Short mmCIF file of C-alpha atoms in Angstrom, two decimals:
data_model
loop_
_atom_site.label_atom_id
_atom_site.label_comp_id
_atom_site.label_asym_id
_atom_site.label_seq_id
_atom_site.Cartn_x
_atom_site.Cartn_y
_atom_site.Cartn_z
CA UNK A 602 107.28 100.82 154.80
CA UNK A 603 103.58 99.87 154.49
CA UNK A 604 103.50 95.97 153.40
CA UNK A 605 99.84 94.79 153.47
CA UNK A 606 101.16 91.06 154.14
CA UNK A 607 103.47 91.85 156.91
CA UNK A 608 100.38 94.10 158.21
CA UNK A 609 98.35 90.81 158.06
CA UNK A 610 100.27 88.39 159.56
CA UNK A 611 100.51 91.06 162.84
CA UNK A 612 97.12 90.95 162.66
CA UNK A 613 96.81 86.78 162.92
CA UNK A 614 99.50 87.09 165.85
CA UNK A 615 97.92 89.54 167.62
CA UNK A 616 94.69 87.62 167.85
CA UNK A 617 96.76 84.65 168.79
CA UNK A 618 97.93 86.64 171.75
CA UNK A 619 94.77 87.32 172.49
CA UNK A 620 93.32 84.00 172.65
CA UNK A 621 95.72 82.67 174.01
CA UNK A 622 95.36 85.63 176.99
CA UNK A 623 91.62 85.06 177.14
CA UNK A 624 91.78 81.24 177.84
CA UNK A 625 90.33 80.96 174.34
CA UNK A 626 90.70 78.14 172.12
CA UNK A 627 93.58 78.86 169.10
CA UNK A 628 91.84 79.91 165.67
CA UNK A 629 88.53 80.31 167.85
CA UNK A 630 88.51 84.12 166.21
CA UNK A 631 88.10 84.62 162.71
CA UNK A 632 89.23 87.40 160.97
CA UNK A 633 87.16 89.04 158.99
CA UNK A 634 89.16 92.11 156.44
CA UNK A 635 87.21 95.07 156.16
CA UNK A 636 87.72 95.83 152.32
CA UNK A 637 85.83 98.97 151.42
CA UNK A 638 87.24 100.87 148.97
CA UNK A 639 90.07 99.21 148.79
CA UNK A 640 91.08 97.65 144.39
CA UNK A 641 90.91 94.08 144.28
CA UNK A 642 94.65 94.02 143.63
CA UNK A 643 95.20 94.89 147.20
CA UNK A 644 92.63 91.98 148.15
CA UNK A 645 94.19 89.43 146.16
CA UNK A 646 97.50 90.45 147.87
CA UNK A 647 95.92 89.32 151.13
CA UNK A 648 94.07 86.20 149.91
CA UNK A 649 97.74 85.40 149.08
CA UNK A 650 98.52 86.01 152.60
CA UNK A 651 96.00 83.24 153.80
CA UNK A 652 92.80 85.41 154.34
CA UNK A 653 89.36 83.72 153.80
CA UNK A 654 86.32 86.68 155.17
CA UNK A 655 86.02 89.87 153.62
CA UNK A 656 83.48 92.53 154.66
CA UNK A 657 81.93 94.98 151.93
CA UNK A 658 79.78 98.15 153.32
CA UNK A 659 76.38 98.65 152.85
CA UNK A 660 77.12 101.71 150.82
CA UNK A 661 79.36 99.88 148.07
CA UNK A 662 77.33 97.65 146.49
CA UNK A 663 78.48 98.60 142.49
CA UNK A 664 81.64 98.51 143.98
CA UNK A 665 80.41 95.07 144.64
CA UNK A 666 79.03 94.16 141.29
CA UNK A 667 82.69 96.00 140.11
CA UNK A 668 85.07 93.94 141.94
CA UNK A 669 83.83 90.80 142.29
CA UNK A 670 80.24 89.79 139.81
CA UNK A 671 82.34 87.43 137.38
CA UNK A 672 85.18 86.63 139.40
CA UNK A 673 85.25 82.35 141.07
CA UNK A 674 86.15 83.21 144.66
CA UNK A 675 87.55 80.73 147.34
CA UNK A 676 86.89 83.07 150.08
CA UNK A 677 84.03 84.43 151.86
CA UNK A 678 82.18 87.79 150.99
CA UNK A 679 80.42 89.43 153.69
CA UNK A 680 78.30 92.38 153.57
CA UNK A 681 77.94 94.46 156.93
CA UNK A 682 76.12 98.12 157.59
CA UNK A 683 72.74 98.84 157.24
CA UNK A 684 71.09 97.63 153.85
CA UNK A 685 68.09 99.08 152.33
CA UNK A 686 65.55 97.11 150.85
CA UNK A 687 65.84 98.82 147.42
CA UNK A 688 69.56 97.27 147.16
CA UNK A 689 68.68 93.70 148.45
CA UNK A 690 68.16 92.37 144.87
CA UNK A 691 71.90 93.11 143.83
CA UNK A 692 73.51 92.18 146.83
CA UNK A 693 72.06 89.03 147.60
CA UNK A 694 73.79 87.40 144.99
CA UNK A 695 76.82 88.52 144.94
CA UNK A 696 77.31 87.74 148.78
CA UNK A 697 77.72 84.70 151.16
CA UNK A 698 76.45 86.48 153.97
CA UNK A 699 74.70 89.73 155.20
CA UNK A 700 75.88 90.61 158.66
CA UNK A 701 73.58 93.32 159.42
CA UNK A 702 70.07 92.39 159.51
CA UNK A 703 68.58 95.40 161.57
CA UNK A 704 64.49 94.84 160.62
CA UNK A 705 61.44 92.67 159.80
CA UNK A 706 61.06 94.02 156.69
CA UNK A 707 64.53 93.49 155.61
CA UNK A 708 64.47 90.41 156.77
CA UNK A 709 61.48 89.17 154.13
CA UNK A 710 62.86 91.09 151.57
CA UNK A 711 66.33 88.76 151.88
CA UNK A 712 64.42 85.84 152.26
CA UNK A 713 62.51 86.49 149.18
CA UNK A 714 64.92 87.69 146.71
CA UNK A 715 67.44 84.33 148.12
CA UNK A 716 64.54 82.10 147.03
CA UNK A 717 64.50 83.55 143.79
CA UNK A 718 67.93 83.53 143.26
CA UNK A 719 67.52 79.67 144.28
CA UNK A 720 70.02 79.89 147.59
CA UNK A 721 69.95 80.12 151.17
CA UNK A 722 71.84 83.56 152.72
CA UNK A 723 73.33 83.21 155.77
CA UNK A 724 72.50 86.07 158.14
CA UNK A 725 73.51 87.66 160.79
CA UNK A 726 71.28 89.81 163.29
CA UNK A 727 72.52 93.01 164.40
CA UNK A 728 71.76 93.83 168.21
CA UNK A 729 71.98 97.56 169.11
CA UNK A 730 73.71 96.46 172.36
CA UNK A 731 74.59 100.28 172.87
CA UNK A 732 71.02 101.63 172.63
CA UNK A 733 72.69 104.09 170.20
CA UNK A 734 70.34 105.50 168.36
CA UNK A 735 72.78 106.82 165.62
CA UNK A 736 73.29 103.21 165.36
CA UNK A 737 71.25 100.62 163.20
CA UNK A 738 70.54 97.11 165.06
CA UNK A 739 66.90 96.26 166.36
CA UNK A 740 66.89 98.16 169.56
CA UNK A 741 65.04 95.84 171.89
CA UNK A 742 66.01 91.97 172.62
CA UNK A 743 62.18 91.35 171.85
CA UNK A 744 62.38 92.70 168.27
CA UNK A 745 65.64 90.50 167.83
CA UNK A 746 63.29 87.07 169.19
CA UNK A 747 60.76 88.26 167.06
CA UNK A 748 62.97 87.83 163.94
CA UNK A 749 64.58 84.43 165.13
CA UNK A 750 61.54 83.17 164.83
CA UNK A 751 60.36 84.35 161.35
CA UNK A 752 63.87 82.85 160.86
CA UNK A 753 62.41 79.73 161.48
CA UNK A 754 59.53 79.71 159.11
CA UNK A 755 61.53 81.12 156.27
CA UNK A 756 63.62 78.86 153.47
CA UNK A 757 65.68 81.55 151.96
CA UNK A 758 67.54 82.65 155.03
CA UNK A 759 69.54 80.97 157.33
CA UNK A 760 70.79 82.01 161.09
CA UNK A 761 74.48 82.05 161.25
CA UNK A 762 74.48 84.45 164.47
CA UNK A 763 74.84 87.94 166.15
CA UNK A 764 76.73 91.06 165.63
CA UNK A 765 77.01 94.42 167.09
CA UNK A 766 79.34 97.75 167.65
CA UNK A 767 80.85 99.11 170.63
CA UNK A 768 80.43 102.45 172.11
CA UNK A 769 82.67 104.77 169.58
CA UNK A 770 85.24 106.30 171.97
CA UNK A 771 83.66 103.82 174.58
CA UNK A 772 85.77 103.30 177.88
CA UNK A 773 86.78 99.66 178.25
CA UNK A 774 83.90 98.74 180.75
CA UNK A 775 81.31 100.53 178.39
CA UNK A 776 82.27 98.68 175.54
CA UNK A 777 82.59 95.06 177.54
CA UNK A 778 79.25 95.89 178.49
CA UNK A 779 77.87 96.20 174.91
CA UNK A 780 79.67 92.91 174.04
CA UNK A 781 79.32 91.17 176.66
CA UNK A 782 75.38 91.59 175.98
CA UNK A 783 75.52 90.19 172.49
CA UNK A 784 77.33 87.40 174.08
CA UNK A 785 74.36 86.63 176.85
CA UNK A 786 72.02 87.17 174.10
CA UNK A 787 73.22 84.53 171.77
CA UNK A 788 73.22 82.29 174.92
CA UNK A 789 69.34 82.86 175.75
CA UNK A 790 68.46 81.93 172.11
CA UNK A 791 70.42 78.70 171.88
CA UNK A 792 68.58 77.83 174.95
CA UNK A 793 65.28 79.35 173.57
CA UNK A 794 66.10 77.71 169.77
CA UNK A 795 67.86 74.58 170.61
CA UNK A 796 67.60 73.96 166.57
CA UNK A 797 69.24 76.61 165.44
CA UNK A 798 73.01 76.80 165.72
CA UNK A 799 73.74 80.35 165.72
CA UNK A 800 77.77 80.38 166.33
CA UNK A 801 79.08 83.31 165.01
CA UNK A 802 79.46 86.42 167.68
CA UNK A 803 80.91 89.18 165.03
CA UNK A 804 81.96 92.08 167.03
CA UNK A 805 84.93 94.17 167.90
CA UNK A 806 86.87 96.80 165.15
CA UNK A 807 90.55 97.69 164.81
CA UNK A 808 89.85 99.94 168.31
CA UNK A 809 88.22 98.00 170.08
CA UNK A 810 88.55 94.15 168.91
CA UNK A 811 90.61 92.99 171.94
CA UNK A 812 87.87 93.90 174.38
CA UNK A 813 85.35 92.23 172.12
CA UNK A 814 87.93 88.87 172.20
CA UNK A 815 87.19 88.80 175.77
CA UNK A 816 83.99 88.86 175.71
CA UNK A 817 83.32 86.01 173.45
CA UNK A 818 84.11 87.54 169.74
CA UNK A 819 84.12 84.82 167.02
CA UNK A 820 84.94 87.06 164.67
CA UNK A 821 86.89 90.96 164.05
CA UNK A 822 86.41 93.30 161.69
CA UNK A 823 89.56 94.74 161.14
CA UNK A 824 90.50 96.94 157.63
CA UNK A 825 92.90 99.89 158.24
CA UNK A 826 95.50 97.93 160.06
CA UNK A 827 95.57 95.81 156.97
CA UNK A 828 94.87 97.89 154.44
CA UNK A 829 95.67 101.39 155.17
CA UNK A 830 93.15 104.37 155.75
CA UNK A 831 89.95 104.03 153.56
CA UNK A 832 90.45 107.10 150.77
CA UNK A 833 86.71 108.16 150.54
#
């Protein structure tokens, strides 16, 4: 019988295991539920169940405005997927973070619609670690440097850290490979950066999140273990 609670709480063990397998420290991955589509009955069932990070898709944002515009939350609302500038103005404040900064220009736009709302956005960039290009991410480490540092001249934005996606159908050394990229990444820029404090490393997905683990995830995106299948 589906149960999203007892889902959840595999969920929290399994990532236990997993830490616990990778020589990792014990609540050193976050869990982040993926909640597209999904009514907000079904997420306050799991913020009963002790979940803080929620993810919302790039292509939901009334859903957004639906869900969650007058509600006081005591969790975290992430937005993930590639965001187009046109939508920036209604998602950045409705959200704690946008995961999925892919470009320059999206970039500004964030930075000047947060000022305007009077807060900072946390951010995180996304690194096409696959060179995928049927994925979004910049493409080239360069273009990512190029961004931390308009990061650093900007008051509206602030760098929280990385994210990226595996190869889909990826064999486990493919996908390692991707992740464990992201993860040498984040290292050159605290070395490059040493003011910026960049510790999140999202990355990993219900298929492929213990691989990511290894590699250094901070934090998994997991929704249809918890939730069920999306329905559109």
């Amino acid at each position: 019988m589906f149960n999203i609670k007892d889902n959840l709480k595999a969920i929290f063990d399994s990532i236990a295991e997993e830490e616990i397998k990778s020589n990792r420290k014990l609540g050193s991955v976050v869990l982040c539920a993926v909640s597209k589509t999904k009514p907000y009955e079904m997420i306050s069932e799991v913020v009963s169940g002790q979940q803080r990070v929620f993810n919302i898709g790039e292509n939901y944002v009334q859903e957004i405005e639906k869900k969650f515009k007058d509600i006081k939350r005591d969790y975290t609302l992430r937005m993930i997927g590639h965001l187009q500038c046109n939508k920036v103005n209604k998602v950045v404040p409705l959200v704690d973070t946008i995961d999925s900064v892919d470009s320059l220009k999206l970039l500004d736009k964030i930075n000047e619609c947060s000022i305007k709302n009077g807060k900072v956005t946390r951010i995180l960039i996304e690194l096409n670690t696959a060179f995928d290009g049927e994925k979004t991410g910049f493409m080239s480490e360069d273009e990512a440097l190029q961004a931390i540092e308009d990061i650093e001249q900007k008051k509206g934005v602030c760098l929280s850290g990385f994210m990226t996606m595996g190869e889909l159908g990826g064999s486990e050394v493919q996908l390692r490979r991707s992740f464990g990229k992201l993860r040498e990444f984040a290292e050159k820029v605290k070395i490059e950066h040493p003011d910026l404090n960049p510790d999140v490393l999202s990355m990993g997905m219900s298929s492929d999140w213990r691989y990511a683990v290894r590699e250094g995830s901070t934090m998994v995106r997991i929704g249809s273990a918890i939730f069920g299948a999306r329905t559109q």
